[in-house]
Short mmCIF file of C-alpha atoms and ligand atoms in Angstrom, two decimals:
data_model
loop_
_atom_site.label_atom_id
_atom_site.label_comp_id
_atom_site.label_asym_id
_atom_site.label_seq_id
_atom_site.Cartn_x
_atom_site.Cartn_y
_atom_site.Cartn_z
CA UNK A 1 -17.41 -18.30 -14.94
CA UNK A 2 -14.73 -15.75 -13.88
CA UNK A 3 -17.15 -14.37 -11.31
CA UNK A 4 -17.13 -17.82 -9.25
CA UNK A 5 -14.75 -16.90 -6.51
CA UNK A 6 -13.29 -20.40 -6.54
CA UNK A 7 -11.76 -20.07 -10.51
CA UNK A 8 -10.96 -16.53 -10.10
CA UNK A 9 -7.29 -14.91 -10.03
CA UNK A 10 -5.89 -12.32 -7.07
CA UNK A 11 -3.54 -9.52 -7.17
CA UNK A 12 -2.10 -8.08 -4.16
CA UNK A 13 -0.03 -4.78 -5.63
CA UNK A 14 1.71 -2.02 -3.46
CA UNK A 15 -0.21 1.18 -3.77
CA UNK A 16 3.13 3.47 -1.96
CA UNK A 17 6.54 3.79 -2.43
CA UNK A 18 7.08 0.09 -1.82
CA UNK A 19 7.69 -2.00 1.36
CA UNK A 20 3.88 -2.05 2.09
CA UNK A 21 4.01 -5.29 3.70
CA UNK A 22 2.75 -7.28 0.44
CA UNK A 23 4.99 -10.34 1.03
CA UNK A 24 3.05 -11.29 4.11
CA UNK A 25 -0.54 -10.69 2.20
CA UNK A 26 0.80 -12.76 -0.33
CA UNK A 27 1.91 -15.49 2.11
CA UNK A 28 -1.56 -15.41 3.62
CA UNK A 29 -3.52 -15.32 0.69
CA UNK A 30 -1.43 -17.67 -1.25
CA UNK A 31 -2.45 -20.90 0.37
CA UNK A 32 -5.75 -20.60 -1.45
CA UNK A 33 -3.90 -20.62 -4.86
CA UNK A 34 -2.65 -22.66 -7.02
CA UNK A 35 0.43 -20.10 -8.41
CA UNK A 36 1.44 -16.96 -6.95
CA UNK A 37 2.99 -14.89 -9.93
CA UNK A 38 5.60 -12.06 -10.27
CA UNK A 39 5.11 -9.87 -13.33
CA UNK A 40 8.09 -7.21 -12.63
CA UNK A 41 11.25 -5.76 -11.56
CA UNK A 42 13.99 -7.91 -10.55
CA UNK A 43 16.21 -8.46 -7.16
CA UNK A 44 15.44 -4.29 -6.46
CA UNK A 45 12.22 -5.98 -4.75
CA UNK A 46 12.49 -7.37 -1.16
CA UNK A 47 9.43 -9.06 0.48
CA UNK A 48 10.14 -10.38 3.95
CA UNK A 49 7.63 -12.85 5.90
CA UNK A 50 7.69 -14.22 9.35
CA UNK A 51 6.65 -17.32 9.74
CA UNK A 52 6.97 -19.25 13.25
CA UNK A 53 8.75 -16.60 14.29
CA UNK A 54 11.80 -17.21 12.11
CA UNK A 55 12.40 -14.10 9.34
CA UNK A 56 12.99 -14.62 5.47
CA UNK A 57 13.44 -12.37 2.85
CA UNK A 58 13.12 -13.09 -0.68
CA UNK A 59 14.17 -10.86 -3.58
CA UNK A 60 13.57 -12.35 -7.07
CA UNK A 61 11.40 -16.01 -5.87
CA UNK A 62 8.08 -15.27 -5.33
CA UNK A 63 6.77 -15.71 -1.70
CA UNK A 64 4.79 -18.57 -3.11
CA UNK A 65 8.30 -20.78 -2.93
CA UNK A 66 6.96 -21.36 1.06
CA UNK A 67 4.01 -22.85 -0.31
CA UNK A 68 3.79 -26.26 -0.17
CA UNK A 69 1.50 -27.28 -3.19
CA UNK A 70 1.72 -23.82 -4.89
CA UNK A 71 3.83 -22.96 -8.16
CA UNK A 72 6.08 -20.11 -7.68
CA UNK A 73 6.49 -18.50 -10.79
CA UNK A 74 8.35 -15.52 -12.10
CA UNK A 75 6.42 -14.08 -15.13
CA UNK A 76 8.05 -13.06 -18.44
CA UNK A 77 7.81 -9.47 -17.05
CA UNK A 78 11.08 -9.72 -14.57
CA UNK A 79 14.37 -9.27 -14.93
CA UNK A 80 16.46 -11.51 -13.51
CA UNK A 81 20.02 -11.65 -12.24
CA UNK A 82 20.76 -15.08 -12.66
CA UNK A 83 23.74 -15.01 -9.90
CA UNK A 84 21.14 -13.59 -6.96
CA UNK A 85 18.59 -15.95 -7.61
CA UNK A 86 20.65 -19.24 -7.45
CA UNK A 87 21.97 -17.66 -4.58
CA UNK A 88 18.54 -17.17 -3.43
CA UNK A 89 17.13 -21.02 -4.57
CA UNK A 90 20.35 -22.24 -2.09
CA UNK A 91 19.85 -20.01 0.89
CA UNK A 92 16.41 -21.45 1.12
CA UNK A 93 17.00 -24.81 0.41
CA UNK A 94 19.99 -24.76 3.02
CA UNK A 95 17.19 -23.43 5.86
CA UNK A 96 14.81 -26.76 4.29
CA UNK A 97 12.50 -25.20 1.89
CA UNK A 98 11.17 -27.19 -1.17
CA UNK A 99 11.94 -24.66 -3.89
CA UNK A 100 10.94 -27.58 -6.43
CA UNK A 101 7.75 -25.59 -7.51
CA UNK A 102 9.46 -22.98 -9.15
CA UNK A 103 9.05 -21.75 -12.61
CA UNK A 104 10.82 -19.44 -14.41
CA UNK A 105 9.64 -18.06 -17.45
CA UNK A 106 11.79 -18.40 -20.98
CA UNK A 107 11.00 -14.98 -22.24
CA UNK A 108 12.32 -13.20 -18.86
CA UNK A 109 15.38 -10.69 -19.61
CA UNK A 110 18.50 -11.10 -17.45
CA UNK A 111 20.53 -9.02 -15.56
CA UNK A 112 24.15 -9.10 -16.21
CA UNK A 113 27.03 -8.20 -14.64
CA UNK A 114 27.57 -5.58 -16.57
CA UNK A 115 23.81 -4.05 -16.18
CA UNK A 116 24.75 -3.72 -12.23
CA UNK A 117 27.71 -1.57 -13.60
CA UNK A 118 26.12 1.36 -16.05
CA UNK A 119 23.66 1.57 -12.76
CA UNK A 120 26.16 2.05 -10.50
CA UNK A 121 28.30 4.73 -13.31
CA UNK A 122 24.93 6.53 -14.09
CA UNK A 123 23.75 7.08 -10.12
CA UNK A 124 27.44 8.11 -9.87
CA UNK A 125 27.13 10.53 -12.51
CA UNK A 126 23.75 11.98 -11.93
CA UNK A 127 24.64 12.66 -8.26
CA UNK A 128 27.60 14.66 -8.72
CA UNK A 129 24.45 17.33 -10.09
CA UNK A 130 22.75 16.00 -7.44
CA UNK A 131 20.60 14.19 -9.60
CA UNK A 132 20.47 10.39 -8.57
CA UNK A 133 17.59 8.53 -8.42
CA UNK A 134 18.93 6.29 -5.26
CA UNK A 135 18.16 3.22 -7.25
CA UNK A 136 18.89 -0.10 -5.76
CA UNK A 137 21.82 -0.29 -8.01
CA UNK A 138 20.55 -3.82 -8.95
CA UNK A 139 20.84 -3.33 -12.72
CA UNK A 140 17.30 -2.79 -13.46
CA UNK A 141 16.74 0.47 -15.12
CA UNK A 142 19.92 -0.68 -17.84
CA UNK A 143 18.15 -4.51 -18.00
CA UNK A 144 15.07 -2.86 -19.45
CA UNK A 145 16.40 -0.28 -21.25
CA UNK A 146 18.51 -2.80 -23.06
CA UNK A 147 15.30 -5.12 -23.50
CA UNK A 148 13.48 -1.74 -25.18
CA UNK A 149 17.00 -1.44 -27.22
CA UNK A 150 16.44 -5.25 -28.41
CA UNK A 151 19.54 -5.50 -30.05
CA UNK A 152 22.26 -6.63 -26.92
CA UNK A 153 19.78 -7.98 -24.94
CA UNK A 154 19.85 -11.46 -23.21
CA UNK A 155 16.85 -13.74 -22.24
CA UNK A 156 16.55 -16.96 -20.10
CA UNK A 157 16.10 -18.78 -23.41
CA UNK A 158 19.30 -17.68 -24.78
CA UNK A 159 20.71 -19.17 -21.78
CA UNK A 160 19.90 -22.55 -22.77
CA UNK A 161 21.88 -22.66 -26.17
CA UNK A 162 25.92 -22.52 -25.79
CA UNK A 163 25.94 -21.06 -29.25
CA UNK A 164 22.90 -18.42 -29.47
CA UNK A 165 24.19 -17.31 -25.50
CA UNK A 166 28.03 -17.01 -26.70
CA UNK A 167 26.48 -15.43 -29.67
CA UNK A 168 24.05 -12.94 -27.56
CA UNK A 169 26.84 -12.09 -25.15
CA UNK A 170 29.33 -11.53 -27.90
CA UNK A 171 26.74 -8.69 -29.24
CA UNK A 172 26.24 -7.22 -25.74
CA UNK A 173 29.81 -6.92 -24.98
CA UNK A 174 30.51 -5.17 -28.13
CA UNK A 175 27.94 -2.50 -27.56
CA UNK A 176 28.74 -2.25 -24.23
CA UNK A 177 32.55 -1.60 -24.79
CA UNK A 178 32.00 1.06 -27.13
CA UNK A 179 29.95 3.11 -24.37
CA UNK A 180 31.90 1.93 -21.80
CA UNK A 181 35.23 1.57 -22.63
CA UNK A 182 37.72 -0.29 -19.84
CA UNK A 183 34.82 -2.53 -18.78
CA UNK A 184 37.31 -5.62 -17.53
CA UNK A 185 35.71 -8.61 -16.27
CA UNK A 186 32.20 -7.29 -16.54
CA UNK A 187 32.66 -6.56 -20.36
CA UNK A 188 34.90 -10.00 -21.33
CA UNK A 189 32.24 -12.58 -22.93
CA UNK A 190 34.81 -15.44 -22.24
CA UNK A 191 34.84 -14.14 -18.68
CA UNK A 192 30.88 -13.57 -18.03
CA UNK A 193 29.52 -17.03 -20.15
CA UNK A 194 32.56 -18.82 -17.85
CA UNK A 195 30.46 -17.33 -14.86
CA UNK A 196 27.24 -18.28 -16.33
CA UNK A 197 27.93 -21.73 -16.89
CA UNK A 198 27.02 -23.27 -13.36
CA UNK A 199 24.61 -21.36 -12.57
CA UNK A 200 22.42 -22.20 -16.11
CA UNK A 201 22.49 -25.81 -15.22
CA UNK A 202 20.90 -25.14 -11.74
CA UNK A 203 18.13 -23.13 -13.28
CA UNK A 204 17.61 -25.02 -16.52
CA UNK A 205 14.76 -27.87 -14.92
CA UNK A 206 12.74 -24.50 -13.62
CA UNK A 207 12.36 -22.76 -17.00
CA UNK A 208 9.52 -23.22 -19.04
CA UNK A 209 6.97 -21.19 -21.41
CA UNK A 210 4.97 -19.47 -18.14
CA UNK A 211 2.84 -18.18 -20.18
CA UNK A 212 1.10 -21.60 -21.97
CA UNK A 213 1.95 -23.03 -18.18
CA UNK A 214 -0.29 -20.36 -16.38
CA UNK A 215 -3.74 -20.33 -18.95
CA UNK A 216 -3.49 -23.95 -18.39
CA UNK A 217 -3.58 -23.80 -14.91
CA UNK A 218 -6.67 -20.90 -15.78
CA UNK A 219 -8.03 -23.76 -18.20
CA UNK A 220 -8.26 -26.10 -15.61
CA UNK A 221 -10.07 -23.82 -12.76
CA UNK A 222 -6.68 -23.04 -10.65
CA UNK A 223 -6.71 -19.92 -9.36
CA UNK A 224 -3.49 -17.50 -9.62
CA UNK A 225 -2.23 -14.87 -7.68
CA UNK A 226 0.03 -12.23 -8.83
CA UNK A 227 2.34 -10.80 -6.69
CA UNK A 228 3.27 -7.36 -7.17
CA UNK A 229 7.09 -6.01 -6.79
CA UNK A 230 8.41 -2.14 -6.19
CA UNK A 231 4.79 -0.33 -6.12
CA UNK A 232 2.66 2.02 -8.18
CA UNK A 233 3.95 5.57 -7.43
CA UNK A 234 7.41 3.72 -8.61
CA UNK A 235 5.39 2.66 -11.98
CA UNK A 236 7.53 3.89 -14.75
CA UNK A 237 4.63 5.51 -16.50
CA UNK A 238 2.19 6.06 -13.59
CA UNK A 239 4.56 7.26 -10.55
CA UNK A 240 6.62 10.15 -9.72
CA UNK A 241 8.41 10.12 -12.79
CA UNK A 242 11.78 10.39 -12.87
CA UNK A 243 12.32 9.15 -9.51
CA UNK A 244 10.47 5.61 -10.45
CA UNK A 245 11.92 2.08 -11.15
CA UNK A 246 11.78 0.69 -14.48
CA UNK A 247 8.90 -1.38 -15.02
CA UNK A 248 4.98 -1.16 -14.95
CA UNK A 249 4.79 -1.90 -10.97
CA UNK A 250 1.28 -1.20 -10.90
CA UNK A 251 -1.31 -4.06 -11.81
CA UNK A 252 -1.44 -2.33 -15.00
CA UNK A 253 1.78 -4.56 -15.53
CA UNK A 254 0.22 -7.79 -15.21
CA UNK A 255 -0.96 -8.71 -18.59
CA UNK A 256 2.09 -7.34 -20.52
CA UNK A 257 4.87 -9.06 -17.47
CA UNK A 258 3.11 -12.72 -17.49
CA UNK A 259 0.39 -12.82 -20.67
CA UNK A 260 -2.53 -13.47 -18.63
CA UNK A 261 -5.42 -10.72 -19.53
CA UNK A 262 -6.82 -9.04 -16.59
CA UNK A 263 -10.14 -10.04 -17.05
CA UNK A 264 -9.02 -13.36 -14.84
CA UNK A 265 -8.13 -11.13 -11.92
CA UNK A 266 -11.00 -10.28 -9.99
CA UNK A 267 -10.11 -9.53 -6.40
CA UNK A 268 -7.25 -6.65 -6.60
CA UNK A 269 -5.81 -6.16 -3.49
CA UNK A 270 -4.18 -2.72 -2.63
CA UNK A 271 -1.44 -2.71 0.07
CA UNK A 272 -0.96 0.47 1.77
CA UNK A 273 1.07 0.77 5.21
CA UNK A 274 -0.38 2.60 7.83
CA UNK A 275 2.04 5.45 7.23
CA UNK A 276 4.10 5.89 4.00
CA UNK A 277 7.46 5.27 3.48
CA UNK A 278 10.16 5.70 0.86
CA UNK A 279 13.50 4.89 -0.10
CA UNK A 280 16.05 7.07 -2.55
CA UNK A 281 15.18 10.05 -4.02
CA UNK A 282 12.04 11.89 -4.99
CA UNK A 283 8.79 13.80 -3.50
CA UNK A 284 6.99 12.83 -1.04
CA UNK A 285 4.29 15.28 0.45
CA UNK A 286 3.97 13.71 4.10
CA UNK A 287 7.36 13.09 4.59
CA UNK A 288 8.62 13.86 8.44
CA UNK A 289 11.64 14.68 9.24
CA UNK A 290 11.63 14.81 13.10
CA UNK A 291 11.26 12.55 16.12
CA UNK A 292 8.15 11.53 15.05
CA UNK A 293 9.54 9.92 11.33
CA UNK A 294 12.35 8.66 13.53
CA UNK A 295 9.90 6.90 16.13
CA UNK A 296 7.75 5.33 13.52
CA UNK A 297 10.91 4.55 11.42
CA UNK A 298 12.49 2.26 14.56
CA UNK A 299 9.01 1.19 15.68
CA UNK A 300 7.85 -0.02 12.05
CA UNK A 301 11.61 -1.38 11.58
CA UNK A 302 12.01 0.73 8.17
CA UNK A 303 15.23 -0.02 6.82
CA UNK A 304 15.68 -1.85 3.18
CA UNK A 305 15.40 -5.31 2.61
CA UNK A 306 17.21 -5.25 -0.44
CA UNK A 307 19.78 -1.95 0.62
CA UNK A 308 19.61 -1.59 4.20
CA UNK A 309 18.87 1.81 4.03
CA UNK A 310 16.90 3.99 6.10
CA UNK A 311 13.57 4.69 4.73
CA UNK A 312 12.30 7.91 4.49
CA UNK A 313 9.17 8.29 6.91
CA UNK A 314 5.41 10.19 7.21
CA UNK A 315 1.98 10.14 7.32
CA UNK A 316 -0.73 8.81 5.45
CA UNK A 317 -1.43 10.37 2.24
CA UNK A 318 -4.71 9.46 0.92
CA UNK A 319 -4.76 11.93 -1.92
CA UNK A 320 -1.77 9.52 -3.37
CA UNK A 321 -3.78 6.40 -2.35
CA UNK A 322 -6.91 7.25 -4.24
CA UNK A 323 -4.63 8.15 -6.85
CA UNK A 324 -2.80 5.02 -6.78
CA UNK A 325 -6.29 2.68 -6.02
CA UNK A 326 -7.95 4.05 -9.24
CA UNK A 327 -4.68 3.30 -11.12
CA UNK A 328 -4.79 -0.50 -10.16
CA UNK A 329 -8.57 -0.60 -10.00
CA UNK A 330 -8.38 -2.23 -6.65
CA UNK A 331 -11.54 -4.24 -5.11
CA UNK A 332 -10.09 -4.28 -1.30
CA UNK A 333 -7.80 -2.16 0.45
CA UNK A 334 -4.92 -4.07 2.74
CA UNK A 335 -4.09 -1.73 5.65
CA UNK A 336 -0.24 -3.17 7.10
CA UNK A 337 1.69 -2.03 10.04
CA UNK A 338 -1.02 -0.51 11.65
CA UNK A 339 0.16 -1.44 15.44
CA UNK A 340 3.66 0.94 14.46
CA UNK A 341 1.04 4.04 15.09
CA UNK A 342 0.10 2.87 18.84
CA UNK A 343 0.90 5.58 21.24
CA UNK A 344 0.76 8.48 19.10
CA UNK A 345 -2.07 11.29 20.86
CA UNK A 346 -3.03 12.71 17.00
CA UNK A 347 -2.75 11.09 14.32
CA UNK A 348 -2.48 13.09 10.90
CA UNK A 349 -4.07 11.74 7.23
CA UNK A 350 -3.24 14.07 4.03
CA UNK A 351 -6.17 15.25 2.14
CA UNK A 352 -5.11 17.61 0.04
CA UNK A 353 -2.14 19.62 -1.54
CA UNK A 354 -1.51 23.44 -1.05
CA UNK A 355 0.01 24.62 -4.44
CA UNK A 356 0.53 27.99 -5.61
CA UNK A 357 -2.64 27.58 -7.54
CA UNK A 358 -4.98 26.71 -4.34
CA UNK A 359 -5.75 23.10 -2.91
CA UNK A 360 -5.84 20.32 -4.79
CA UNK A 361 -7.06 16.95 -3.80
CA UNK A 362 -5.34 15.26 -6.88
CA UNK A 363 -2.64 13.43 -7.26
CA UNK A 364 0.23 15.67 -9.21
CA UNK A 365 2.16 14.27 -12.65
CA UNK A 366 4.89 16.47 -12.06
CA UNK A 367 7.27 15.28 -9.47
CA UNK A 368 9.22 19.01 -9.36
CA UNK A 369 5.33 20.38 -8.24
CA UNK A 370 4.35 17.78 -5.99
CA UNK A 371 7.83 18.32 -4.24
CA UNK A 372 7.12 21.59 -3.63
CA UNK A 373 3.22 21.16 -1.87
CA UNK A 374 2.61 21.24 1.11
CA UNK A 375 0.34 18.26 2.91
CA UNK A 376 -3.11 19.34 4.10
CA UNK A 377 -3.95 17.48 6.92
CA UNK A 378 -6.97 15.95 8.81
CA UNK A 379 -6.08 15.46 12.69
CA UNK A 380 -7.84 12.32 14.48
CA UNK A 381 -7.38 11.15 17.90
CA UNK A 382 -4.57 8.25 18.74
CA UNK A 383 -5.19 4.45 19.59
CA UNK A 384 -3.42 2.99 22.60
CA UNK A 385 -3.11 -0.39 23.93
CA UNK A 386 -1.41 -3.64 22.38
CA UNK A 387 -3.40 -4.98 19.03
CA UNK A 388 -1.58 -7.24 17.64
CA UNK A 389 -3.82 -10.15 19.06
CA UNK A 390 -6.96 -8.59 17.62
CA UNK A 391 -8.19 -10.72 14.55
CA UNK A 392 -11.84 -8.53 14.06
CA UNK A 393 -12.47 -4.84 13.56
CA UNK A 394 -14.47 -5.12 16.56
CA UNK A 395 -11.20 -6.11 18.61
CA UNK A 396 -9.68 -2.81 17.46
CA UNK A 397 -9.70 0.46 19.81
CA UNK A 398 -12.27 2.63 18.69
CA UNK A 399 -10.18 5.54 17.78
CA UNK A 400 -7.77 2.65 15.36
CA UNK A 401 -11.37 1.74 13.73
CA UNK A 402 -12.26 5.57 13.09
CA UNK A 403 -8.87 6.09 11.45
CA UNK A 404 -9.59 3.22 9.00
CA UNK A 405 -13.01 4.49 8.31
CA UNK A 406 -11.56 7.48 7.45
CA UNK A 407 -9.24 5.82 5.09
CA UNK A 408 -11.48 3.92 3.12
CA UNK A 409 -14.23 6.97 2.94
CA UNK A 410 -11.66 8.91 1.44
CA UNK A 411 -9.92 6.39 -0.96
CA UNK A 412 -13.77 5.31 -1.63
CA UNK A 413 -12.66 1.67 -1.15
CA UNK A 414 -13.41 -1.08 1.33
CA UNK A 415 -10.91 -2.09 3.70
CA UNK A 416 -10.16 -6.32 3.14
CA UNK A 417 -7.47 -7.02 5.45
CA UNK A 418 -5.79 -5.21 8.23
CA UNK A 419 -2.30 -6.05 9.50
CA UNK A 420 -1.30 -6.15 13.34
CA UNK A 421 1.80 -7.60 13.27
CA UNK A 422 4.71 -9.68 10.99
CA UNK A 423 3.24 -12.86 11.81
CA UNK A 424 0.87 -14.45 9.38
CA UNK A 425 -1.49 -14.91 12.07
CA UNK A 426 -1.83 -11.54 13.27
CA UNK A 427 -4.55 -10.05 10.63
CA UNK A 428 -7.84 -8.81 10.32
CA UNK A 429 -10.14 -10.72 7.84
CA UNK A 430 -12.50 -7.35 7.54
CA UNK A 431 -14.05 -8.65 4.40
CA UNK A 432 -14.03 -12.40 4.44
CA UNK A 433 -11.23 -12.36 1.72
CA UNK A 434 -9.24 -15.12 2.97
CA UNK A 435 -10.22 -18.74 2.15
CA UNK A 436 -10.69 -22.09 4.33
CA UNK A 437 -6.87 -22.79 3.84
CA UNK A 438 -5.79 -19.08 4.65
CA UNK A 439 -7.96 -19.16 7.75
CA UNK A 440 -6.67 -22.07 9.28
CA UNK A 441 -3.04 -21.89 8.50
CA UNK A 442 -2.30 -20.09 11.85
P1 IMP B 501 15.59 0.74 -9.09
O1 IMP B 501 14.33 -0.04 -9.14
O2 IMP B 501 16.73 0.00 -8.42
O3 IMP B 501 15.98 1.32 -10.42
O4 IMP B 501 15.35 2.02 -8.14
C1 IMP B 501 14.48 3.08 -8.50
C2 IMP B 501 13.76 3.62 -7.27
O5 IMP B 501 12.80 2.68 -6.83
C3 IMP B 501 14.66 3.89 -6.06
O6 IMP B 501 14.15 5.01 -5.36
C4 IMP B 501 14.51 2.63 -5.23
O7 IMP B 501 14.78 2.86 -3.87
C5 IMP B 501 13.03 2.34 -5.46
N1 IMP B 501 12.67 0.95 -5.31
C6 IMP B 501 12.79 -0.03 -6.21
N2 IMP B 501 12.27 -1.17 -5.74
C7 IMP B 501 11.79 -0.91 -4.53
C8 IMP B 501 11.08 -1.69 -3.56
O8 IMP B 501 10.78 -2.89 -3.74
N3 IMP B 501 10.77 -1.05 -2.40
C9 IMP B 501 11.03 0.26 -2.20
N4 IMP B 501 11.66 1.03 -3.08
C10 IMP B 501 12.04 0.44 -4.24
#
């Protein structure tokens, strides 16, 4: 029965920009699975956990690699840049983690060298008209345009066959030349198969078919969690469109990214910081550009994991979270970072948009309009004093519980899980969400 909690599936998905803090929900909450999945994106994603004290950051193995006991599987959804993600597999081993349990899926695109390239040439390009997206420049957007194109396109099972891969790189690098003429290494199959040679025989004993691998886990009771990468107002269809990465980010990309129907996933968890934050281009209502972003921006730590670039800063906007919470259909809302407001005397929540046309309390498809709004904003009184040792809403300062009463009235969701700090011990088990195993793991 799906609705037993023990045999049911979890998905913790960003509901911002990104960087919501889902890696350290997903290390919490993993220890009661049996699999913790990714479904999209590629090495663009960056999910960072503490644990005893000592920081990792992972960008294409899913946090469940610091598992022991659970599978850490990357879904046929992501792209993946073979090159980052032995580099990855070895960085962790070298600081002692078992990376034995992970799985990569057979049907995954790759990123190639190349990909990284036509990024890089098109961000160049667009922002002489001032017109770049600020991607990562990690080779997604070309990865799955060239897995739409189909013809050109490389997969992990290609890598397994000398002949189809010399084959499927010979195609690539003739299309590629012809739009990119001059390519050098990048574009010489000899050159890039040469480069892929090592690195397919330290991934070969982790790929598999994910897809039979996961229903039989389902078949046998185990319960999965999918781990969401980028977030949903970067969803290529559901975001702010242009400015957007390249894959379904929201949960709506679970079923297509690992073949698992979403009828197994019954707790959706929605991650939304405190604040909001964003990195590269595009609107963003609440932003603050002032001592106040800057505060919250050193406070909350809120540069890239992947670029190292400053993130954009501001304040809550709950017209984007309701937005993004009926996207995902999420069960529980995951408040993060919420200690990086202490100190502030007001804080300020978004519940509206003033357009030319009036207020609107809806989210807006059209990213040149919702640039142009201006935030309507709700004014509560500050929390002070240290929380990052509370562990119940009741330990929280009165004015810290208001705020996320306020939140989850208005998004129309209940709050699960609050964050107070990086560690995985410092959180708030609002809604008894986290299991015996989760509980206890300190
Ligand atoms: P791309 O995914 O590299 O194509 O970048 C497209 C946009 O999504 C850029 O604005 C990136 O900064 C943003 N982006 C992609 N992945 C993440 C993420 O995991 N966190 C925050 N921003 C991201």
């Amino acid at each position: 029965m799906k609705s037993d909690r023990e045999h049911a599936s979890t998905a913790v998905i960003g509901l911002q920009w990104g960087d919501e803090g889902k890696g350290k929900l997903v290390d919490v909450l993993g220890r009661d699975h049996d699999a913790v999945v990714r479904y999209n994106g590629g090495a663009n994603a960056g999910h960072s956990i503490v644990i005893g004290g000592e920081r990792f950051a992972v960008h294409l193995i899913p946090v469940g690699v610091f598992l022991p006991g659970v599978l850490a599987v990357i879904g046929n959804g992501v792209v993946i840049d073979p090159e980052t993600l032995v580099r990855e597999l070895e960085g962790l081993e070298a600081r002692g983690i078992d990376t034995s349990g992970l799985r990569i899926s057979s049907r995954a695109h790759i990123v190639m060298p190349y990909h990284k390239l036509e990024d890089a040439a098109r961000e160049e390009r667009a922002g002489a008209d001032g017109k770049a997206i600020g991607t990562t420049r990690r080779g997604i957007g070309p990865a799955y345009a060239d897995k739409a194109q189909r013809r050109g396109a490389i997969r992990v099972i290609d890598l397994l066959d000398a002949q189809r891969l010399r084959e499927r790189v010979e195609e690539a690098c003739r299309i590629k030349s012809a739009m990119f003429p001059g390519g050098g290494e990048e574009l010489d199959p000899k050159m890039l198969i040469a480069r892929l040679g090592p690195i397919i025989e330290r991934l070969r004993a982790h790929v598999c078919d994910t897809t039979y691998l996961l229903h039989d886990l389902l078949a046998q009771g185990r319960r999965l969690l999918f781990e969401g990468a980028n977030a949903t107002l970067l969803d290529v269809d559901h975001g702010t469109y242009p400015y957007v990465t390249a894959s379904n980010a929201s949960a709506l990309g679970i079923p297509a990214g690992t073949g698992v129907p979403m009828s197994h996933v019954s707790t959706i968890i929605g991650v939304a910081k405190a604040y909001s934050t964003r990195v590269g281009a595009g609107a963003m209502p609440t932003e603050q550009v002032n001592a106040l972003g800057d505060r919250i921006r050193e406070r909350g730590r809120e540069y890239g994991t992947t670029t190292g670039r400053p993130r954009r800063v501001g304040w809550i906007d709950l017209v984007a979270l309701r937005y993004a919470a009926m996207i995902n259909g999420i069960t529980h809302l995951g408040v993060t970072l919420l200690d990086v407001l202490e100190g502030l005397d007001e804080l300020h929540l978004c519940v509206g948009y003033r357009t030319g046309g009036g207020v609107t309390n809806r989210f807006l498809p059209d990213g040149r309009e919702l640039a142009r709004v201006e935030a309507v904003y709700e004014t509560m009184p500050g929390f002070f004093g240290d929380i990052s040792g509370a562990r119940q809403m009741s330990d929280l300062p009165k004015e810290a519980r208001n705020y996320l009463t306020r939140i989850e009235e208005f998004v129309g969701v209940p709050i699960g899980l609050v964050s107070v700090g990086p560690d995985r011990s410092q959180i708030v088990d609002a809604a008894g969400i986290l299991g015996a195993r989760a509980v206890n793991s300190g």
